[in-house]
PDB file of C-alpha atoms in Angstrom:
ATOM      1  CA  MET A   1     -12.748  19.373  -2.428  1.00  0.00           C
ATOM      2  CA  GLY A   2     -11.362  16.115  -3.768  1.00  0.00           C
ATOM      3  CA  GLU A   3     -13.062  12.821  -4.678  1.00  0.00           C
ATOM      4  CA  LEU A   4     -13.119  10.444  -1.681  1.00  0.00           C
ATOM      5  CA  LEU A   5     -12.444   7.111  -3.157  1.00  0.00           C
ATOM      6  CA  LYS A   6     -14.615   4.387  -1.336  1.00  0.00           C
ATOM      7  CA  ILE A   7     -13.090   0.531   0.300  1.00  0.00           C
ATOM      8  CA  GLN A   8     -16.084  -0.669   1.412  1.00  0.00           C
ATOM      9  CA  ILE A   9     -17.054  -4.241   1.027  1.00  0.00           C
ATOM     10  CA  GLN A  10     -19.341  -6.259   2.870  1.00  0.00           C
ATOM     11  CA  ASN A  11     -17.027  -7.992   5.457  1.00  0.00           C
ATOM     12  CA  ASP A  12     -15.931  -5.903   7.410  1.00  0.00           C
ATOM     13  CA  GLU A  13     -15.720  -2.127   8.551  1.00  0.00           C
ATOM     14  CA  LEU A  14     -12.330  -0.974   7.973  1.00  0.00           C
ATOM     15  CA  HIS A  15     -13.940   1.910   5.674  1.00  0.00           C
ATOM     16  CA  ARG A  16     -15.869   2.948   8.344  1.00  0.00           C
ATOM     17  CA  ARG A  17     -12.994   3.085  10.548  1.00  0.00           C
ATOM     18  CA  LEU A  18     -10.875   4.992   8.396  1.00  0.00           C
ATOM     19  CA  GLY A  19     -13.041   7.963   8.110  1.00  0.00           C
ATOM     20  CA  GLY A  20     -15.511   6.650   5.075  1.00  0.00           C
ATOM     21  CA  GLY A  21     -12.848   5.959   2.338  1.00  0.00           C
ATOM     22  CA  ILE A  22      -9.141   7.583   1.149  1.00  0.00           C
ATOM     23  CA  PRO A  23      -9.297  11.138  -0.090  1.00  0.00           C
ATOM     24  CA  SER A  24      -7.840  11.191  -3.875  1.00  0.00           C
ATOM     25  CA  GLY A  25      -4.180  12.897  -3.694  1.00  0.00           C
ATOM     26  CA  SER A  26      -3.132  10.995  -0.689  1.00  0.00           C
ATOM     27  CA  ILE A  27       0.090   9.646  -0.124  1.00  0.00           C
ATOM     28  CA  ILE A  28       0.162   6.840   2.237  1.00  0.00           C
ATOM     29  CA  LEU A  29       3.052   5.141   3.918  1.00  0.00           C
ATOM     30  CA  ILE A  30       2.402   2.172   5.845  1.00  0.00           C
ATOM     31  CA  GLU A  31       4.741   0.982   8.393  1.00  0.00           C
ATOM     32  CA  GLY A  32       5.505  -1.806  10.135  1.00  0.00           C
ATOM     33  CA  ASP A  33       8.613  -4.982  10.360  1.00  0.00           C
ATOM     34  CA  ARG A  34       8.069  -8.405   8.804  1.00  0.00           C
ATOM     35  CA  GLY A  35       5.045  -9.943  10.121  1.00  0.00           C
ATOM     36  CA  THR A  36       3.189  -6.964  10.660  1.00  0.00           C
ATOM     37  CA  GLY A  37       0.523  -7.177   7.929  1.00  0.00           C
ATOM     38  CA  LYS A  38       1.873  -4.857   5.549  1.00  0.00           C
ATOM     39  CA  SER A  39       0.975  -6.626   2.574  1.00  0.00           C
ATOM     40  CA  ILE A  40      -2.517  -7.759   4.238  1.00  0.00           C
ATOM     41  CA  PHE A  41      -3.517  -4.665   4.555  1.00  0.00           C
ATOM     42  CA  CYS A  42      -2.516  -3.370   0.868  1.00  0.00           C
ATOM     43  CA  GLN A  43      -5.003  -6.011   0.277  1.00  0.00           C
ATOM     44  CA  ARG A  44      -7.620  -5.143   1.656  1.00  0.00           C
ATOM     45  CA  LEU A  45      -7.598  -1.927   0.216  1.00  0.00           C
ATOM     46  CA  LEU A  46      -7.109  -2.567  -3.405  1.00  0.00           C
ATOM     47  CA  TYR A  47      -9.807  -5.277  -2.883  1.00  0.00           C
ATOM     48  CA  GLY A  48     -11.770  -2.587  -1.748  1.00  0.00           C
ATOM     49  CA  LEU A  49     -11.072  -0.453  -4.191  1.00  0.00           C
ATOM     50  CA  LEU A  50     -11.379  -2.463  -7.510  1.00  0.00           C
ATOM     51  CA  LYS A  51     -15.327  -3.562  -5.957  1.00  0.00           C
ATOM     52  CA  ASN A  52     -15.680  -0.086  -5.503  1.00  0.00           C
ATOM     53  CA  ASP A  53     -14.995   0.520  -9.504  1.00  0.00           C
ATOM     54  CA  HIS A  54     -11.750   2.090  -8.840  1.00  0.00           C
ATOM     55  CA  THR A  55      -8.625   0.983 -11.189  1.00  0.00           C
ATOM     56  CA  ALA A  56      -5.298   0.345  -8.563  1.00  0.00           C
ATOM     57  CA  ALA A  57      -1.606  -0.844 -10.182  1.00  0.00           C
ATOM     58  CA  TYR A  58      -0.058  -3.315  -7.792  1.00  0.00           C
ATOM     59  CA  ILE A  59       3.662  -3.732  -7.415  1.00  0.00           C
ATOM     60  CA  SER A  60       5.023  -6.117  -5.207  1.00  0.00           C
ATOM     61  CA  SER A  61       8.480  -7.772  -4.161  1.00  0.00           C
ATOM     62  CA  GLN A  62       7.162 -10.391  -3.070  1.00  0.00           C
ATOM     63  CA  TYR A  63       4.995 -12.051  -5.829  1.00  0.00           C
ATOM     64  CA  THR A  64       4.758 -13.291  -9.183  1.00  0.00           C
ATOM     65  CA  THR A  65       1.661 -13.348 -10.750  1.00  0.00           C
ATOM     66  CA  PRO A  66       0.386 -16.693 -10.156  1.00  0.00           C
ATOM     67  CA  GLU A  67       1.507 -16.299  -6.545  1.00  0.00           C
ATOM     68  CA  PHE A  68      -0.337 -12.908  -6.512  1.00  0.00           C
ATOM     69  CA  ILE A  69      -3.506 -14.766  -7.852  1.00  0.00           C
ATOM     70  CA  ASN A  70      -3.468 -17.681  -5.240  1.00  0.00           C
ATOM     71  CA  GLN A  71      -2.951 -14.853  -2.215  1.00  0.00           C
ATOM     72  CA  MET A  72      -5.978 -12.816  -3.063  1.00  0.00           C
ATOM     73  CA  GLU A  73      -7.979 -16.018  -4.143  1.00  0.00           C
ATOM     74  CA  SER A  74      -6.821 -17.466  -0.254  1.00  0.00           C
ATOM     75  CA  LEU A  75      -8.264 -14.417   1.241  1.00  0.00           C
ATOM     76  CA  GLY A  76     -11.681 -14.609  -0.803  1.00  0.00           C
ATOM     77  CA  TYR A  77     -10.359 -11.130  -2.923  1.00  0.00           C
ATOM     78  CA  SER A  78     -10.731 -13.359  -6.556  1.00  0.00           C
ATOM     79  CA  ILE A  79      -8.741 -10.196  -9.145  1.00  0.00           C
ATOM     80  CA  ILE A  80      -8.942 -12.328 -12.122  1.00  0.00           C
ATOM     81  CA  ARG A  81     -11.620 -10.278 -13.767  1.00  0.00           C
ATOM     82  CA  ASP A  82     -10.268  -6.917 -12.554  1.00  0.00           C
ATOM     83  CA  LEU A  83      -6.846  -7.991 -14.608  1.00  0.00           C
ATOM     84  CA  ILE A  84      -8.299  -8.721 -17.335  1.00  0.00           C
ATOM     85  CA  ARG A  85     -10.071  -6.147 -17.876  1.00  0.00           C
ATOM     86  CA  HIS A  86      -6.896  -3.921 -17.595  1.00  0.00           C
ATOM     87  CA  ARG A  87      -8.666  -2.688 -14.604  1.00  0.00           C
ATOM     88  CA  LEU A  88      -5.945  -3.537 -12.526  1.00  0.00           C
ATOM     89  CA  LEU A  89      -2.348  -3.844 -13.282  1.00  0.00           C
ATOM     90  CA  PHE A  90      -0.038  -6.694 -11.388  1.00  0.00           C
ATOM     91  CA  VAL A  91       3.721  -5.897 -11.612  1.00  0.00           C
ATOM     92  CA  SER A  92       5.922  -7.934 -10.448  1.00  0.00           C
ATOM     93  CA  LEU A  93       9.972  -6.212  -9.532  1.00  0.00           C
ATOM     94  CA  TYR A  94      11.424  -9.497 -10.521  1.00  0.00           C
ATOM     95  CA  PRO A  95      11.596  -9.351 -14.059  1.00  0.00           C
ATOM     96  CA  LEU A  96      12.079  -5.763 -14.067  1.00  0.00           C
ATOM     97  CA  LEU A  97      14.921  -6.192 -12.215  1.00  0.00           C
ATOM     98  CA  VAL A  98      16.867  -8.932 -13.829  1.00  0.00           C
ATOM     99  CA  GLY A  99      17.586  -6.307 -17.116  1.00  0.00           C
ATOM    100  CA  VAL A 100      18.972  -3.615 -14.527  1.00  0.00           C
ATOM    101  CA  SER A 101      22.628  -3.856 -14.171  1.00  0.00           C
ATOM    102  CA  ARG A 102      22.493  -1.553 -11.308  1.00  0.00           C
ATOM    103  CA  ARG A 103      20.233  -1.121  -8.799  1.00  0.00           C
ATOM    104  CA  GLU A 104      21.208   2.842  -8.326  1.00  0.00           C
ATOM    105  CA  LYS A 105      19.757   2.698 -12.515  1.00  0.00           C
ATOM    106  CA  PHE A 106      16.374   0.952 -11.113  1.00  0.00           C
ATOM    107  CA  LEU A 107      14.764   3.801  -9.376  1.00  0.00           C
ATOM    108  CA  LEU A 108      14.536   6.342 -12.591  1.00  0.00           C
ATOM    109  CA  ARG A 109      13.350   3.016 -14.941  1.00  0.00           C
ATOM    110  CA  PHE A 110      10.880   2.701 -12.700  1.00  0.00           C
ATOM    111  CA  LEU A 111       9.650   6.065 -12.281  1.00  0.00           C
ATOM    112  CA  GLY A 112       9.554   6.033 -16.257  1.00  0.00           C
ATOM    113  CA  GLU A 113       7.417   3.195 -16.715  1.00  0.00           C
ATOM    114  CA  SER A 114       4.081   5.417 -17.274  1.00  0.00           C
ATOM    115  CA  ARG A 115       2.108   2.611 -17.561  1.00  0.00           C
ATOM    116  CA  ILE A 116       2.034   2.412 -13.550  1.00  0.00           C
ATOM    117  CA  TRP A 117       1.375   5.866 -13.108  1.00  0.00           C
ATOM    118  CA  GLU A 118      -1.684   6.220 -15.569  1.00  0.00           C
ATOM    119  CA  LYS A 119      -4.290   4.355 -12.460  1.00  0.00           C
ATOM    120  CA  GLU A 120      -5.922   6.287  -9.284  1.00  0.00           C
ATOM    121  CA  VAL A 121      -4.211   3.951  -6.788  1.00  0.00           C
ATOM    122  CA  ILE A 122      -0.793   2.947  -6.926  1.00  0.00           C
ATOM    123  CA  ILE A 123       0.384   0.994  -4.234  1.00  0.00           C
ATOM    124  CA  ILE A 124       4.182  -0.148  -4.012  1.00  0.00           C
ATOM    125  CA  ASP A 125       5.101  -2.957  -1.731  1.00  0.00           C
ATOM    126  CA  SER A 126       7.494  -2.650  -0.334  1.00  0.00           C
ATOM    127  CA  ILE A 127       8.755   0.872  -1.277  1.00  0.00           C
ATOM    128  CA  SER A 128      12.271  -0.158  -0.259  1.00  0.00           C
ATOM    129  CA  SER A 129      12.826  -2.247  -3.217  1.00  0.00           C
ATOM    130  CA  ILE A 130      13.307  -0.253  -6.160  1.00  0.00           C
ATOM    131  CA  LEU A 131      15.128   2.157  -3.319  1.00  0.00           C
ATOM    132  CA  PRO A 132      19.211   2.762  -4.757  1.00  0.00           C
ATOM    133  CA  GLU A 133      20.850   0.817  -1.185  1.00  0.00           C
ATOM    134  CA  ASP A 134      22.762   4.181  -1.109  1.00  0.00           C
ATOM    135  CA  MET A 135      20.040   6.916  -1.730  1.00  0.00           C
ATOM    136  CA  GLY A 136      21.778   9.922  -2.451  1.00  0.00           C
ATOM    137  CA  GLU A 137      19.623  13.096  -2.651  1.00  0.00           C
ATOM    138  CA  THR A 138      19.056  13.534  -5.834  1.00  0.00           C
ATOM    139  CA  GLU A 139      16.992  10.616  -5.763  1.00  0.00           C
ATOM    140  CA  LEU A 140      15.298  10.971  -3.097  1.00  0.00           C
ATOM    141  CA  ARG A 141      14.343  14.405  -4.813  1.00  0.00           C
ATOM    142  CA  LEU A 142      13.198  12.583  -7.863  1.00  0.00           C
ATOM    143  CA  LEU A 143      10.974  10.453  -5.541  1.00  0.00           C
ATOM    144  CA  THR A 144       9.515  12.996  -3.601  1.00  0.00           C
ATOM    145  CA  ILE A 145       8.998  15.393  -6.790  1.00  0.00           C
ATOM    146  CA  HIS A 146       7.149  12.149  -8.517  1.00  0.00           C
ATOM    147  CA  LEU A 147       4.916  11.306  -5.709  1.00  0.00           C
ATOM    148  CA  LYS A 148       3.859  14.976  -5.394  1.00  0.00           C
ATOM    149  CA  LYS A 149       3.116  15.873  -8.683  1.00  0.00           C
ATOM    150  CA  LEU A 150       1.060  12.740  -8.431  1.00  0.00           C
ATOM    151  CA  SER A 151      -0.418  14.265  -5.668  1.00  0.00           C
ATOM    152  CA  SER A 152      -1.445  16.479  -7.333  1.00  0.00           C
ATOM    153  CA  LEU A 153      -2.732  14.502 -10.154  1.00  0.00           C
ATOM    154  CA  GLY A 154      -5.588  13.441  -7.632  1.00  0.00           C
ATOM    155  CA  LYS A 155      -3.755   9.812  -7.575  1.00  0.00           C
ATOM    156  CA  VAL A 156      -3.548   7.901  -4.502  1.00  0.00           C
ATOM    157  CA  VAL A 157       0.005   6.289  -3.809  1.00  0.00           C
ATOM    158  CA  MET A 158       0.085   3.663  -1.212  1.00  0.00           C
ATOM    159  CA  MET A 159       3.510   2.283  -0.040  1.00  0.00           C
ATOM    160  CA  THR A 160       4.609  -0.271   2.804  1.00  0.00           C
ATOM    161  CA  ILE A 161       7.919  -0.161   4.610  1.00  0.00           C
ATOM    162  CA  ASN A 162       9.876  -1.831   7.027  1.00  0.00           C
ATOM    163  CA  PRO A 163      12.032   1.120   9.153  1.00  0.00           C
ATOM    164  CA  GLU A 164      14.943  -1.289   9.269  1.00  0.00           C
ATOM    165  CA  ASP A 165      15.198  -1.523   5.564  1.00  0.00           C
ATOM    166  CA  VAL A 166      15.852   2.223   4.132  1.00  0.00           C
ATOM    167  CA  ASP A 167      18.172   4.899   6.570  1.00  0.00           C
ATOM    168  CA  LYS A 168      16.814   7.350   9.076  1.00  0.00           C
ATOM    169  CA  ARG A 169      17.140  10.187   6.243  1.00  0.00           C
ATOM    170  CA  THR A 170      14.543   8.759   3.439  1.00  0.00           C
ATOM    171  CA  LEU A 171      12.157   7.196   6.453  1.00  0.00           C
ATOM    172  CA  ARG A 172      11.489  11.116   7.831  1.00  0.00           C
ATOM    173  CA  VAL A 173      11.567  12.551   4.279  1.00  0.00           C
ATOM    174  CA  LEU A 174       9.219   9.837   3.424  1.00  0.00           C
ATOM    175  CA  GLU A 175       6.985  10.495   6.771  1.00  0.00           C
ATOM    176  CA  GLU A 176       6.352  13.620   6.072  1.00  0.00           C
ATOM    177  CA  ILE A 177       5.666  14.018   2.860  1.00  0.00           C
ATOM    178  CA  SER A 178       2.782  11.206   3.470  1.00  0.00           C
ATOM    179  CA  SER A 179      -0.398  12.895   4.194  1.00  0.00           C
ATOM    180  CA  MET A 180      -2.058   9.267   6.168  1.00  0.00           C
ATOM    181  CA  LEU A 181       0.787   7.517   8.417  1.00  0.00           C
ATOM    182  CA  ILE A 182      -0.378   4.189   9.537  1.00  0.00           C
ATOM    183  CA  ARG A 183       2.221   1.688  11.423  1.00  0.00           C
ATOM    184  CA  LEU A 184       1.583  -1.834  12.072  1.00  0.00           C
ATOM    185  CA  SER A 185       2.055  -3.702  14.552  1.00  0.00           C
ATOM    186  CA  VAL A 186       1.185  -7.438  16.257  1.00  0.00           C
ATOM    187  CA  LYS A 187       1.162  -6.972  20.253  1.00  0.00           C
ATOM    188  CA  VAL A 188      -0.500  -9.812  22.886  1.00  0.00           C
ATOM    189  CA  PHE A 189      -3.505  -9.215  23.440  1.00  0.00           C
ATOM    190  CA  GLY A 190      -5.957 -11.748  25.907  1.00  0.00           C
ATOM    191  CA  GLY A 191      -3.041 -14.178  25.823  1.00  0.00           C
ATOM    192  CA  ASP A 192      -3.644 -14.190  21.878  1.00  0.00           C
ATOM    193  CA  LEU A 193      -1.190 -12.146  19.245  1.00  0.00           C
ATOM    194  CA  LYS A 194      -3.290  -9.644  17.669  1.00  0.00           C
ATOM    195  CA  ASN A 195      -1.932  -7.526  14.901  1.00  0.00           C
ATOM    196  CA  SER A 196      -3.221  -3.732  15.179  1.00  0.00           C
ATOM    197  CA  ALA A 197      -2.856   0.028  12.644  1.00  0.00           C
ATOM    198  CA  THR A 198      -2.132   2.707  14.285  1.00  0.00           C
ATOM    199  CA  ILE A 199      -2.998   6.255  11.840  1.00  0.00           C
ATOM    200  CA  VAL A 200       0.239   8.908  13.287  1.00  0.00           C
ATOM    201  CA  LYS A 201      -1.175  11.159  10.495  1.00  0.00           C
ATOM    202  CA  TYR A 202      -4.761  11.359   8.834  1.00  0.00           C
ATOM    203  CA  ASN A 203      -4.315  14.762   6.465  1.00  0.00           C
ATOM    204  CA  ASN A 204      -7.819  15.634   5.109  1.00  0.00           C
ATOM    205  CA  ALA A 205      -9.298  12.804   6.501  1.00  0.00           C
ATOM    206  CA  ARG A 206     -13.533  13.342   5.591  1.00  0.00           C
ATOM    207  CA  GLY A 207     -14.850  11.318   8.602  1.00  0.00           C
ATOM    208  CA  ILE A 208     -14.123  10.137  11.689  1.00  0.00           C
ATOM    209  CA  PHE A 209     -11.093   7.643  12.221  1.00  0.00           C
ATOM    210  CA  GLN A 210     -10.817   5.535  14.517  1.00  0.00           C
ATOM    211  CA  LYS A 211      -7.046   5.913  15.609  1.00  0.00           C
ATOM    212  CA  ILE A 212      -5.835   2.095  16.476  1.00  0.00           C
ATOM    213  CA  ILE A 213      -7.789  -0.610  14.168  1.00  0.00           C
ATOM    214  CA  PRO A 214      -7.199  -3.928  15.417  1.00  0.00           C
ATOM    215  CA  PHE A 215      -7.610  -7.015  13.028  1.00  0.00           C
ATOM    216  CA  ARG A 216      -6.654 -10.371  11.998  1.00  0.00           C
ATOM    217  CA  VAL A 217      -7.150 -12.976   8.684  1.00  0.00           C
ATOM    218  CA  GLU A 218      -8.564 -15.372   8.039  1.00  0.00           C
ATOM    219  CA  PRO A 219      -8.749 -17.694   5.067  1.00  0.00           C
ATOM    220  CA  LYS A 220     -11.801 -17.484   2.480  1.00  0.00           C
ATOM    221  CA  VAL A 221     -12.961 -15.036   5.024  1.00  0.00           C
ATOM    222  CA  GLY A 222      -9.835 -12.381   4.187  1.00  0.00           C
ATOM    223  CA  PHE A 223      -9.073  -9.378   6.736  1.00  0.00           C
ATOM    224  CA  ILE A 224     -11.118  -8.343   9.424  1.00  0.00           C
ATOM    225  CA  VAL A 225     -11.505  -5.847  11.919  1.00  0.00           C
ATOM    226  CA  GLU A 226     -11.408  -7.023  15.744  1.00  0.00           C
ATOM    227  CA  ILE A 227     -14.176  -5.324  17.386  1.00  0.00           C
ATOM    228  CA  ALA A 228     -12.001  -5.317  21.295  1.00  0.00           C
ATOM    229  CA  ALA A 229      -9.163  -2.300  20.792  1.00  0.00           C
ATOM    230  CA  VAL A 230      -5.564  -3.711  21.374  1.00  0.00           C
ATOM    231  CA  VAL A 231      -3.800  -1.390  24.214  1.00  0.00           C
TER     232      VAL A 231
END
């Protein structure tokens, strides 16, 4: 039985709602439209992993390094020490994309960046940013083989995706190979808009997990799991 990567911090109970942690070897796909909280969800998990002495790489299509540091600080999740100690590798996709003449070549270059895959946890926010616009069978097979290899080595790979940004075939394959599938949404509850995470699939869960996790985000406090359920 593999290791359970802890994500516990003082401010919330997300670790308990997710069954006590994340099993090593997990491939996690976090789906949701824009504004549903995919990046925030990943940032909370990242901070919890770092606080429990795990190493991670975070690949972002949204932030530069200073912007990411400021974003995490705004949540009360300081990562500067982890960056200095090389326990966290942050990679912005902007400079990588500048040197690639064709989008189709970027996936191969990305998969070949060994420094990214050395960490215990790899977070790709979002996976659609590294995929070719016309995803062929060869590229899709290379990606799935790479993810499965990482899983067999005990690595955790976490990917965010907006279903509207990829074709149905690619989305279906990513859903099929994932061991945990989480769908984020925003719903009206009690007259207010509430974010919620629905765990659609959770293979190899080590403990009891909550199927629907309502949450909100507060400045300097970060990710807060709501007590009331969202229906």
